[in-house]
Tab-separated table of C-alpha atoms (C1' of nucleotides) in Angstrom:
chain	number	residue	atom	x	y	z
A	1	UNK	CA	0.905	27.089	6.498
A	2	UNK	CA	0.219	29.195	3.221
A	3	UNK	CA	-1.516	32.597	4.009
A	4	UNK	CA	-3.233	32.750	1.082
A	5	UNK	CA	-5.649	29.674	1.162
A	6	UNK	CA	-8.505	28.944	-0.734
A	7	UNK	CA	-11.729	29.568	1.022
A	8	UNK	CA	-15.163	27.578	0.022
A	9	UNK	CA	-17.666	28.671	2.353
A	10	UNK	CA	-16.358	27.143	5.711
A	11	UNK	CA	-13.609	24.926	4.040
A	12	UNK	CA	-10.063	26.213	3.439
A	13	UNK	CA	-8.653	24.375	0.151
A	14	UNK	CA	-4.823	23.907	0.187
A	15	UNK	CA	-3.669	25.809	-3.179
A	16	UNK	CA	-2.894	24.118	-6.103
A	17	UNK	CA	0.739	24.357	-5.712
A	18	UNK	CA	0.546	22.230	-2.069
A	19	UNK	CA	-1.988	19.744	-4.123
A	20	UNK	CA	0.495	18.963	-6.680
A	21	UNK	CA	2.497	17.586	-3.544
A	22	UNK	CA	0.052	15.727	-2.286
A	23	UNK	CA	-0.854	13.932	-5.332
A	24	UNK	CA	2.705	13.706	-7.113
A	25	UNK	CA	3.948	12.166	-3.527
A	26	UNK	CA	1.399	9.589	-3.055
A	27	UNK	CA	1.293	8.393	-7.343
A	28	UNK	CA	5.258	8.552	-7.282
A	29	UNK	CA	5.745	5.913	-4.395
A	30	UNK	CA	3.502	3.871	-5.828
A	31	UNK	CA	4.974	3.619	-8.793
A	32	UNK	CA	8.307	3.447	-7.347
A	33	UNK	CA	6.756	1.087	-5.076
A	34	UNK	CA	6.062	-1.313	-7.502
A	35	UNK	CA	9.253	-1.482	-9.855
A	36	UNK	CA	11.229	-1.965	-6.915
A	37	UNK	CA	8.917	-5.028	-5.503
A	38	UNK	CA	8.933	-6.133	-9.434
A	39	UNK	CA	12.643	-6.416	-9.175
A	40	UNK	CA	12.851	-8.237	-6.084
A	41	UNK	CA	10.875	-10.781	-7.182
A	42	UNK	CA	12.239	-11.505	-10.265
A	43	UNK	CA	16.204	-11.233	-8.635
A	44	UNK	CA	15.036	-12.896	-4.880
A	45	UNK	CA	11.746	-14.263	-4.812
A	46	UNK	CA	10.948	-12.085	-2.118
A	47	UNK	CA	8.717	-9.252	-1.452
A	48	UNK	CA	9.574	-5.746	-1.170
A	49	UNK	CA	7.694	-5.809	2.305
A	50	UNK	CA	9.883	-8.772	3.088
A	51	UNK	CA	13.109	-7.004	1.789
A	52	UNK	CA	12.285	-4.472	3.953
A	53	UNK	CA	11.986	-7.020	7.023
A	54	UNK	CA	15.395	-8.582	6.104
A	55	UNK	CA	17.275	-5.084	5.424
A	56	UNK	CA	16.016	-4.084	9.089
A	57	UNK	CA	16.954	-6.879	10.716
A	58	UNK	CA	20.217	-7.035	9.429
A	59	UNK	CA	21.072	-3.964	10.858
A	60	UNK	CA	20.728	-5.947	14.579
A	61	UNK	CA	22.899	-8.789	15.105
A	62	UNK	CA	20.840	-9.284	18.352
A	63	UNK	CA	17.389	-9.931	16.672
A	64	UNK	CA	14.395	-7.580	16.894
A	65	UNK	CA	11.309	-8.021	18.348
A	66	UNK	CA	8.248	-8.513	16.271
A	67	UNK	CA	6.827	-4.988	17.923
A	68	UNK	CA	10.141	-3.839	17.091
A	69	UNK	CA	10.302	-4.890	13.686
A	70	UNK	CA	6.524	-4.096	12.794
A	71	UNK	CA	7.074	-0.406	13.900
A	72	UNK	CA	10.299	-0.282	12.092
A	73	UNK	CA	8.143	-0.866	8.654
A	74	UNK	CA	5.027	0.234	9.340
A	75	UNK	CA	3.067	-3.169	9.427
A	76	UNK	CA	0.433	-4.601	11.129
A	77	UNK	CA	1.085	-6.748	14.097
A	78	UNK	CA	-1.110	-9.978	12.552
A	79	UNK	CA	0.503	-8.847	9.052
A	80	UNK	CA	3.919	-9.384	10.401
A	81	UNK	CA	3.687	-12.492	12.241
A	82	UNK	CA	2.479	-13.686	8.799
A	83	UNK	CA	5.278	-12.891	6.911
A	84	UNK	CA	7.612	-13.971	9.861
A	85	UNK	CA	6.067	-17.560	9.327
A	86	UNK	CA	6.742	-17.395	5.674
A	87	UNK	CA	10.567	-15.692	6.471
A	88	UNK	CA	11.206	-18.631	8.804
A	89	UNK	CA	9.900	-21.400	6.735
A	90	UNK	CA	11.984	-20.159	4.032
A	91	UNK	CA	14.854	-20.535	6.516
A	92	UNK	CA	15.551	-16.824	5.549
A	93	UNK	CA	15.071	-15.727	9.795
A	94	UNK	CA	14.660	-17.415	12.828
A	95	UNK	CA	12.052	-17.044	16.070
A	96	UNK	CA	12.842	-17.908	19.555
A	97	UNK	CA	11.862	-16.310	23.385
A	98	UNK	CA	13.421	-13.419	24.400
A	99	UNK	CA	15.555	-14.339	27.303
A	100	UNK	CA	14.063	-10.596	29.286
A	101	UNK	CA	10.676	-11.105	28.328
A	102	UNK	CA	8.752	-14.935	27.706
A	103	UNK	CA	5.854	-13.149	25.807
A	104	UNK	CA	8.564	-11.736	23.540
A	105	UNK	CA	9.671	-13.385	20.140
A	106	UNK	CA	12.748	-12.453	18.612
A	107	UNK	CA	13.519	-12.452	15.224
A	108	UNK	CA	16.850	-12.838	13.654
A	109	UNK	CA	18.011	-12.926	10.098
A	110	UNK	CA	20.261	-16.136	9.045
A	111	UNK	CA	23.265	-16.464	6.748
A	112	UNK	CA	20.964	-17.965	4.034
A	113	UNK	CA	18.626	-14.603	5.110
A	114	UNK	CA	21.951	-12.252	4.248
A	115	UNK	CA	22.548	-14.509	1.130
A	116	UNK	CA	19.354	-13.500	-0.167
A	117	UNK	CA	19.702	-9.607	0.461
A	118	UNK	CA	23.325	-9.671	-0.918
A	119	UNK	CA	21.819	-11.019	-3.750
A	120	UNK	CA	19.158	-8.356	-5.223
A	121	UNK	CA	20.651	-5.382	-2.901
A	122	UNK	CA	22.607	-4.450	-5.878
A	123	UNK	CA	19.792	-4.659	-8.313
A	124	UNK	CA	17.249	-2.894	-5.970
A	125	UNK	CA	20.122	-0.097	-5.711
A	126	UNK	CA	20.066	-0.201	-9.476
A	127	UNK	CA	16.260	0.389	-9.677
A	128	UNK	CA	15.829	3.065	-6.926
A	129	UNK	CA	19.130	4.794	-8.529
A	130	UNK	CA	16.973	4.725	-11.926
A	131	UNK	CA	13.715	5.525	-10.523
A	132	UNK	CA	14.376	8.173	-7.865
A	133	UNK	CA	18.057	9.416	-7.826
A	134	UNK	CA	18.735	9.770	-11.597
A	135	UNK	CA	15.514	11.951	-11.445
A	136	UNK	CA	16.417	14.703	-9.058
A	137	UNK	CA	20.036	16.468	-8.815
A	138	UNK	CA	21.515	15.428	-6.133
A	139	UNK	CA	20.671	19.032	-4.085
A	140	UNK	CA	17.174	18.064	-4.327
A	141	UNK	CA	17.892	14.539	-3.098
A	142	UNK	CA	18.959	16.248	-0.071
A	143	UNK	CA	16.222	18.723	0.034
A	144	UNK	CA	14.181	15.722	-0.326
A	145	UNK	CA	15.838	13.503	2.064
A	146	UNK	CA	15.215	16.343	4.620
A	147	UNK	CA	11.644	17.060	3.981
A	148	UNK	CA	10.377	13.714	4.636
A	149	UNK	CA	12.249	13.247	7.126
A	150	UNK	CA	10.864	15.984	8.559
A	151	UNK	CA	6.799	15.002	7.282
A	152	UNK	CA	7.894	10.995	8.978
A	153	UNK	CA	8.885	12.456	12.486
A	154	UNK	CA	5.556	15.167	12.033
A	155	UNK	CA	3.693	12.556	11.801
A	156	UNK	CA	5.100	9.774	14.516
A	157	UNK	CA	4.894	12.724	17.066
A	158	UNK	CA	1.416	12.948	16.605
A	159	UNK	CA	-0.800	12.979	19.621
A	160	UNK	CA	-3.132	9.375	19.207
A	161	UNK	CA	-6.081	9.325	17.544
A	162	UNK	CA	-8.573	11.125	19.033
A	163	UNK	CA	-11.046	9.045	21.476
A	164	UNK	CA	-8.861	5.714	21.102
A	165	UNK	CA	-7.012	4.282	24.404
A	166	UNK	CA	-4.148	4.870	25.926
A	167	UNK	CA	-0.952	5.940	23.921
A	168	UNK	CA	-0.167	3.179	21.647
A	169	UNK	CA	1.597	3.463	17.950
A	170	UNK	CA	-0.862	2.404	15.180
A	171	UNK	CA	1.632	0.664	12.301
A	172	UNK	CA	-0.570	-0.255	8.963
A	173	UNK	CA	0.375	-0.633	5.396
A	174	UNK	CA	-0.979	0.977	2.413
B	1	UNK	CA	13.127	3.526	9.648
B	2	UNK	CA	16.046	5.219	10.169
B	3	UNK	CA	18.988	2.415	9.174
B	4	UNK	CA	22.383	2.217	10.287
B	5	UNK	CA	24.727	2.503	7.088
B	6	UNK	CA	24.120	-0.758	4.922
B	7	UNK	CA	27.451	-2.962	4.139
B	8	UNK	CA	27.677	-5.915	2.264
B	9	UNK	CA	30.310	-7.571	1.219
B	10	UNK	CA	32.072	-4.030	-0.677
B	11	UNK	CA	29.336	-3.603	-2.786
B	12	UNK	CA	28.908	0.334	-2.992
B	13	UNK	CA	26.120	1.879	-1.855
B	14	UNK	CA	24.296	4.807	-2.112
B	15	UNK	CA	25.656	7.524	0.439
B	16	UNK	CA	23.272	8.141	3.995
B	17	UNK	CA	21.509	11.247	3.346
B	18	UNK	CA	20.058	9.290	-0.595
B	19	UNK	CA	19.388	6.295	1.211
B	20	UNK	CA	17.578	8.254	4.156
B	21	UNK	CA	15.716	10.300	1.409
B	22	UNK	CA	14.371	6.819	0.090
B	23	UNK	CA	12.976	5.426	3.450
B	24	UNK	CA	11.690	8.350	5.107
B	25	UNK	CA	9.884	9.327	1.801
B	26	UNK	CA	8.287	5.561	1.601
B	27	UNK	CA	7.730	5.481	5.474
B	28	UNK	CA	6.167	8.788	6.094
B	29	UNK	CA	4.133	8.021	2.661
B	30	UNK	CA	2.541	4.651	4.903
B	31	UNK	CA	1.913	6.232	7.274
B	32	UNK	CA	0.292	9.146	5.697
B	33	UNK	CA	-2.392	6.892	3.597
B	34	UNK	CA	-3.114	4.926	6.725
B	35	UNK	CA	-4.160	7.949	8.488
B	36	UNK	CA	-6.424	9.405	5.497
B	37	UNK	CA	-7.397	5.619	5.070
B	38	UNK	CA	-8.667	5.673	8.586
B	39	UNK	CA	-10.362	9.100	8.408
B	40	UNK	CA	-12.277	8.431	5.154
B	41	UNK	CA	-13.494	4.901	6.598
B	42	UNK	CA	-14.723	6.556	9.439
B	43	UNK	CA	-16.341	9.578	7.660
B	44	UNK	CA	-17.733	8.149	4.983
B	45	UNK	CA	-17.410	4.207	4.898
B	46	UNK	CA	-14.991	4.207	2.220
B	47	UNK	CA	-11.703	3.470	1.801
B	48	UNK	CA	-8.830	5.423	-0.335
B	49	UNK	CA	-8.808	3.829	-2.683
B	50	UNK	CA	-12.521	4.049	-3.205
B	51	UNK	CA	-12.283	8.113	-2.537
B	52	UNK	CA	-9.354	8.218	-5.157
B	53	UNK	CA	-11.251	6.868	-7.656
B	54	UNK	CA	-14.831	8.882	-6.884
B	55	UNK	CA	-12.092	12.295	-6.655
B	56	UNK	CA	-10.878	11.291	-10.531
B	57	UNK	CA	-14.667	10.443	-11.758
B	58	UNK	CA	-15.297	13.941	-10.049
B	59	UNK	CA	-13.662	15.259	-12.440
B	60	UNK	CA	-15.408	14.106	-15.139
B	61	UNK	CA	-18.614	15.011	-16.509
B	62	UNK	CA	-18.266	12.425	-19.429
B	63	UNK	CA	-17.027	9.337	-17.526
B	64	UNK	CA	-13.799	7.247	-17.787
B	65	UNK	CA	-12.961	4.102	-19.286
B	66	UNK	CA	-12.275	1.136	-16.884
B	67	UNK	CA	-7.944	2.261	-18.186
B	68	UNK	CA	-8.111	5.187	-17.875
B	69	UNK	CA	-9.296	4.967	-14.356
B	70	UNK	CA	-6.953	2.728	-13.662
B	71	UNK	CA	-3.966	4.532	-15.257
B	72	UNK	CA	-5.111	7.260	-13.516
B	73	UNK	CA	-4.624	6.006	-9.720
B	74	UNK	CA	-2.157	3.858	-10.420
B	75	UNK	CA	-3.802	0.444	-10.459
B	76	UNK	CA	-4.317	-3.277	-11.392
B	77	UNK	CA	-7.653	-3.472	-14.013
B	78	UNK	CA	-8.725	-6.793	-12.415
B	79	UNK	CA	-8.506	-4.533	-8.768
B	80	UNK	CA	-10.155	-1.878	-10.686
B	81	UNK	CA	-13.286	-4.420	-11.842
B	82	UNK	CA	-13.194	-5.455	-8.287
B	83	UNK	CA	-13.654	-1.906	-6.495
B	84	UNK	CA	-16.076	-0.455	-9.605
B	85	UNK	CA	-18.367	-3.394	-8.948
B	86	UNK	CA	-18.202	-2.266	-5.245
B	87	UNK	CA	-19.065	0.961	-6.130
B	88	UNK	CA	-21.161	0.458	-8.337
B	89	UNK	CA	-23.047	-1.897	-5.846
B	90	UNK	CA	-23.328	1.237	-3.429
B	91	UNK	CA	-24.582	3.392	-5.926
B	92	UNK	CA	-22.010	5.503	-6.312
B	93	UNK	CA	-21.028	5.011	-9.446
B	94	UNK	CA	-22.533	4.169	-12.632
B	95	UNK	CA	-21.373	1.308	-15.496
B	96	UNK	CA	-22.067	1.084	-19.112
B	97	UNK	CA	-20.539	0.432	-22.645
B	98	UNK	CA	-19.205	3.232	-24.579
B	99	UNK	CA	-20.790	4.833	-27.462
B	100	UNK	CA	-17.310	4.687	-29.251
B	101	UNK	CA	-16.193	1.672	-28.266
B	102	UNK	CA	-18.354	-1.404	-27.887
B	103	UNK	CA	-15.557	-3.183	-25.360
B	104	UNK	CA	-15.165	-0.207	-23.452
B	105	UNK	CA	-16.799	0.709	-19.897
B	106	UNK	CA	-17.709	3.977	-19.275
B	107	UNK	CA	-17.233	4.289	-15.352
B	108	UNK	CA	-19.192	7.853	-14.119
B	109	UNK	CA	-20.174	9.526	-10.836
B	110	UNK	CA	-23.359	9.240	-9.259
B	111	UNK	CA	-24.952	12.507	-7.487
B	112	UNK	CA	-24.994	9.985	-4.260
B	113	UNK	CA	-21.142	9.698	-5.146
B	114	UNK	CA	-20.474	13.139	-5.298
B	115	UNK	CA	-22.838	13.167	-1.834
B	116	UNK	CA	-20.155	10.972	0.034
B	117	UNK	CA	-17.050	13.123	-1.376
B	118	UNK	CA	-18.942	16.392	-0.360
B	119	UNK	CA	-19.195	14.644	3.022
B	120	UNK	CA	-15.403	13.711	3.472
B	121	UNK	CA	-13.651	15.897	2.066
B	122	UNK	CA	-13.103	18.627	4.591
B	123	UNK	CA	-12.104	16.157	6.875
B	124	UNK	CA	-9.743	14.559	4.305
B	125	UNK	CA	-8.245	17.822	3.813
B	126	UNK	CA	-7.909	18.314	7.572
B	127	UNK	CA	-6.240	15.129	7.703
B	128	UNK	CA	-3.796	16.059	5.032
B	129	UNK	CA	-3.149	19.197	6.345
B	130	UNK	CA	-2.164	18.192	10.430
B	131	UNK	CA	-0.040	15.462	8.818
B	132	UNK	CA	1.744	17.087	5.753
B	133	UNK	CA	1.013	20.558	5.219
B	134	UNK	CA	1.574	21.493	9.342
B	135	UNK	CA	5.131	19.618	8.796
B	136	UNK	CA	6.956	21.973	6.704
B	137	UNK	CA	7.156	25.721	5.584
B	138	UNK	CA	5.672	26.478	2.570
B	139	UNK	CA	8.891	26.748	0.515
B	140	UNK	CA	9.825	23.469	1.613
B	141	UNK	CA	5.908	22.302	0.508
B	142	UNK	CA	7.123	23.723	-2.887
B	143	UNK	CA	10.121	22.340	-3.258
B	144	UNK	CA	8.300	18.598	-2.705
B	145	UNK	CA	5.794	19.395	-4.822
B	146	UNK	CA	8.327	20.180	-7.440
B	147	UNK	CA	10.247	17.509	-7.137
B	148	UNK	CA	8.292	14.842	-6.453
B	149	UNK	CA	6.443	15.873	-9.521
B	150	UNK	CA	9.375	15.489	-11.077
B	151	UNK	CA	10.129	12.142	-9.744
B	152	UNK	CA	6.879	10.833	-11.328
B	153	UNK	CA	7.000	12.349	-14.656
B	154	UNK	CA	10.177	10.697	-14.936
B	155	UNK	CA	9.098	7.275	-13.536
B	156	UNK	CA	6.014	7.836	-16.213
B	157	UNK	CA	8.603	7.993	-18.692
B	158	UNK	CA	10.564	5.261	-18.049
B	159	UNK	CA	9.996	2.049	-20.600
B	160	UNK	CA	8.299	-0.372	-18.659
B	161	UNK	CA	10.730	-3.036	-19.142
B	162	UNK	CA	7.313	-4.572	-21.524
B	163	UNK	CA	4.403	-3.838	-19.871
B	164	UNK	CA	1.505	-2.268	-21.511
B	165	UNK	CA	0.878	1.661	-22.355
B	166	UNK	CA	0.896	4.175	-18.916
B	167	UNK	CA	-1.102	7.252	-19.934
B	168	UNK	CA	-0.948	9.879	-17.982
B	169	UNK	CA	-3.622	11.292	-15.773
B	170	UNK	CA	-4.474	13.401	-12.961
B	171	UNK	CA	-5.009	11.351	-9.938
B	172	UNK	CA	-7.889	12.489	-6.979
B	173	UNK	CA	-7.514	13.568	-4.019
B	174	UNK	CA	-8.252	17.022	-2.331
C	1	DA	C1'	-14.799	-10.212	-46.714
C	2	DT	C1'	-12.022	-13.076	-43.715
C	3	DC	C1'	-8.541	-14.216	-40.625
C	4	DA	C1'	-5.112	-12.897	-37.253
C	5	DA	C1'	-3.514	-9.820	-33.975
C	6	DG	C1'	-4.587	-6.469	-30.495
C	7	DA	C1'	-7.334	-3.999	-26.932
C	8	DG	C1'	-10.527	-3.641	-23.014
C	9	DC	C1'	-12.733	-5.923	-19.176
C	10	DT	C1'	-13.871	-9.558	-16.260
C	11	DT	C1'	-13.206	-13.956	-13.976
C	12	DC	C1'	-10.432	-16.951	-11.336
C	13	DG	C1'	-7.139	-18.557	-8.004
C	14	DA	C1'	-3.669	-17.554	-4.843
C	15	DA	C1'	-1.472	-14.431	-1.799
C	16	DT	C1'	-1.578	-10.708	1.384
C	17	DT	C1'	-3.720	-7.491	4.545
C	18	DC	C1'	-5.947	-5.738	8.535
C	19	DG	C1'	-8.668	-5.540	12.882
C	20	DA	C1'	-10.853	-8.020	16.398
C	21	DA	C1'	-10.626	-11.550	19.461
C	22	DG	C1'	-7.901	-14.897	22.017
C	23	DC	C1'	-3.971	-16.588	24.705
C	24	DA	C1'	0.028	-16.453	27.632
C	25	DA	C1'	3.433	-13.917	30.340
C	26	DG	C1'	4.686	-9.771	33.124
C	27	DA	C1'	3.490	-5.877	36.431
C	28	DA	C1'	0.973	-3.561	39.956
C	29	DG	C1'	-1.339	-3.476	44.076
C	30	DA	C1'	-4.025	-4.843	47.928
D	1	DT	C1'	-0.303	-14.392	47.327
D	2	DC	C1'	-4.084	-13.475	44.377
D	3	DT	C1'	-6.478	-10.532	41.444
D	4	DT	C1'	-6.500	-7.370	37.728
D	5	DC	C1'	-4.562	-4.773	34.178
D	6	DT	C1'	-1.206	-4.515	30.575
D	7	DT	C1'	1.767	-6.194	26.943
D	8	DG	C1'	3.392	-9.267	23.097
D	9	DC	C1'	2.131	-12.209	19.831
D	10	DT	C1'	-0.908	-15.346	17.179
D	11	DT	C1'	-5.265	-16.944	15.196
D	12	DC	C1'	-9.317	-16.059	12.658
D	13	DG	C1'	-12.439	-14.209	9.289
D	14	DA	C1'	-13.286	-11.009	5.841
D	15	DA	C1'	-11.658	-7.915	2.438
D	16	DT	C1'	-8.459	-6.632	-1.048
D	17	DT	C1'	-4.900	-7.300	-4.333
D	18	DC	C1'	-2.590	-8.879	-8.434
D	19	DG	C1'	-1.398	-11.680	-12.582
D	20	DA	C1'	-2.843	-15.082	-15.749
D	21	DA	C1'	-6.316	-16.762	-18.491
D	22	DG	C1'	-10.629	-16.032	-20.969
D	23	DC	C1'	-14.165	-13.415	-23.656
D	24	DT	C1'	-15.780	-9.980	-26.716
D	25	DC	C1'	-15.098	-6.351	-29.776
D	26	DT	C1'	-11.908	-3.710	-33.096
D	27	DT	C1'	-8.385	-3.164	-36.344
D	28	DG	C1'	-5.137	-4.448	-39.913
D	29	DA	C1'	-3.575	-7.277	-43.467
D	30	DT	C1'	-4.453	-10.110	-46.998
DNA sequence: ATCAAGAGCTTCGAATTCGAAGCAAGAAGA
DNA sequence: TCTTCTTGCTTCGAATTCGAAGCTCTTGAT
C-alpha cells in the first residue's frame, strides 16, 4: 500500500488520506442506502433488499436458485428464504423444485413481479441519478465504477476465514 | 452482482459502466462491514455499530448529545436509545443530562470503553486493510477517497424531501 | 406570565436480520 | 446396497432496526 504509514508502537495507522475513504465510503452508502429504499417504498411498497431480489431475477428467465440469488445480493441464507415467502405471497415470484436437483428451489419473478419493478425503476433511476451520478463527473463515475469493482472481486477472492470449514462463501447484510 | 444490461419497456437507463459503479460500490460495501462486523464481534464482543459509535465518543472529551451521535453515524435515535442503553449496560459508556440543556443526553466514553477500542482496533485496521487498502494502488485509494467524499457531502446537502436537520459530523472508525 | 410550537429522547410495536440447528435429497465409497 | 458426508433450504430464537407516538423541557409569541 502507502509507504509512508503511520507507525504507533507496533500498529501501522492507514494515513488520513486512505481514512477519509474508509469513512466517506461506508457513511455515503448508507445514506444513499436509505433514500433509495425511502423511494421504493413510497413508489412500490417494496424494499430496497427486495428490489434488489426482483432486479436479479429478472435478469434470468430460467429462475435462480435461492443459493444463487442470496450470493447474488449478499444475504443470508435464512434472511432470504424470508423474504422469498413474503415475494411469493405477494404473488411478486414464484418457488418450485429444480428439475436437476430435488433439494433445490427455484425462484422466478412473475409478470405482476416485472409490473412492480417497471413501476419504481424509473424513480429509483431518478434517485441514484440525484444522489450518486449528479455528484461526480462522469470520469469519476468511471474511475469509481472501476475501483469497486476492483475492492468487490478483492474481496470475493479472499481465502475463507481463517479456522472455519471447508471453502464456503459467507453472504450477510449490513 | 454483476447484471446483464436492464430493459424495460424503452425506459432509458443509465449506461453499464454507471450502473456497474452503483452495484459494485453497494456490494463490495456489504461485504466489507460484514467482514469488520465479524472481526470486531470476535475481538471484542461488539458489533459495528457499537465500535462506530465508541470510535465517535473517542473523540470526544466532552461527550455527545444522543443527535449528534446519531447524526454522526448515520442513524435512527430510537436505534440510537436502543444501542446507548446497551452500552451503557456494559459499562462502556456513560449517560446523563446536559448542563445546557435539561432534555439533552450527554452520551461519553468510559476508560473500559476506550479499553475495548484499544483492544480491536489493530485488528479492525488489519481487517480494513486485507480487504480495501490491499485492493487498489494508492492513487486509486485517493481518488475514492475523493470522490466518495464528495458523494456524501453532496448527499448531506441534499433537502431531505422534509425530514429533520442532518448536521454534519465525523463518523468513527480507524 | 402563559400558551403554543418545537426539540430531544425514549417507549412501543412491527418488521427484518442472522446464525445455529434441523430436515431432506444427492454423492461417494465400501 | 447401505452408510456417511455434503449440499440446499427452512425453522427457530434472539437481537436489531425503524417510525410513530408519547413525555419532558425550551423557546417564541402574545
Amino acid at each position: 500500500m502507502s509507504t509512508d504509514d503511520f507507525m504507533i508502537g507496533d500498529l501501522r495507522l492507514p494515513d488520513p488520506g486512505q481514512l477519509e475513504a474508509y469513512f466517506a465510503l461506508t457513511e455515503a452508502v448508507a445514506l444513499l442506502q436509505h433514500q433509495v429504499d425511502q423511494q421504493l417504498r413510497a413508489e412500490g411498497g417494496i424494499s430496497a433488499v427486495q428490489f434488489e431480489l426482483l432486479m436479479t431475477l429478472n435478469g434470468s428467465s430460467t429462475g435462480l436458485t435461492m443459493t444463487q440469488l442470496a450470493d447474488g445480493v449478499v444475504y443470508s441464507r435464512s434472511g432470504l428464504t424470508y423474504q422469498a415467502g413474503l415475494l411469493e405471497k405477494a404473488g411478486l415470484v414464484t418457488r418450485g423444485p429444480s428439475p436437476e436437483d430435488e433439494r433445490a428451489t427455484l425462484v422466478a419473478i412473475t409478470p405482476k413481479g416485472r409490473e412492480i419493478v417497471g413501476r419504481v425503476l424509473p424513480g429509483h433511476i431518478e434517485v441514484t441519478r440525484k444522489l450518486l451520478y449528479d455528484a461526480v463527473d462522469e470520469a469519476d463515475l468511471n474511475r469509481l465504477g472501476r475501483i469497486m469493482s476492483q475492492v468487490r472481486d478483492h474481496i470475493r477472492s479472499e481465502p475463507p476465514r481463517s479456522a472455519g470449514p471447508r471453502r464456503r462463501r459467507r453472504a450477510a447484510g449490513i
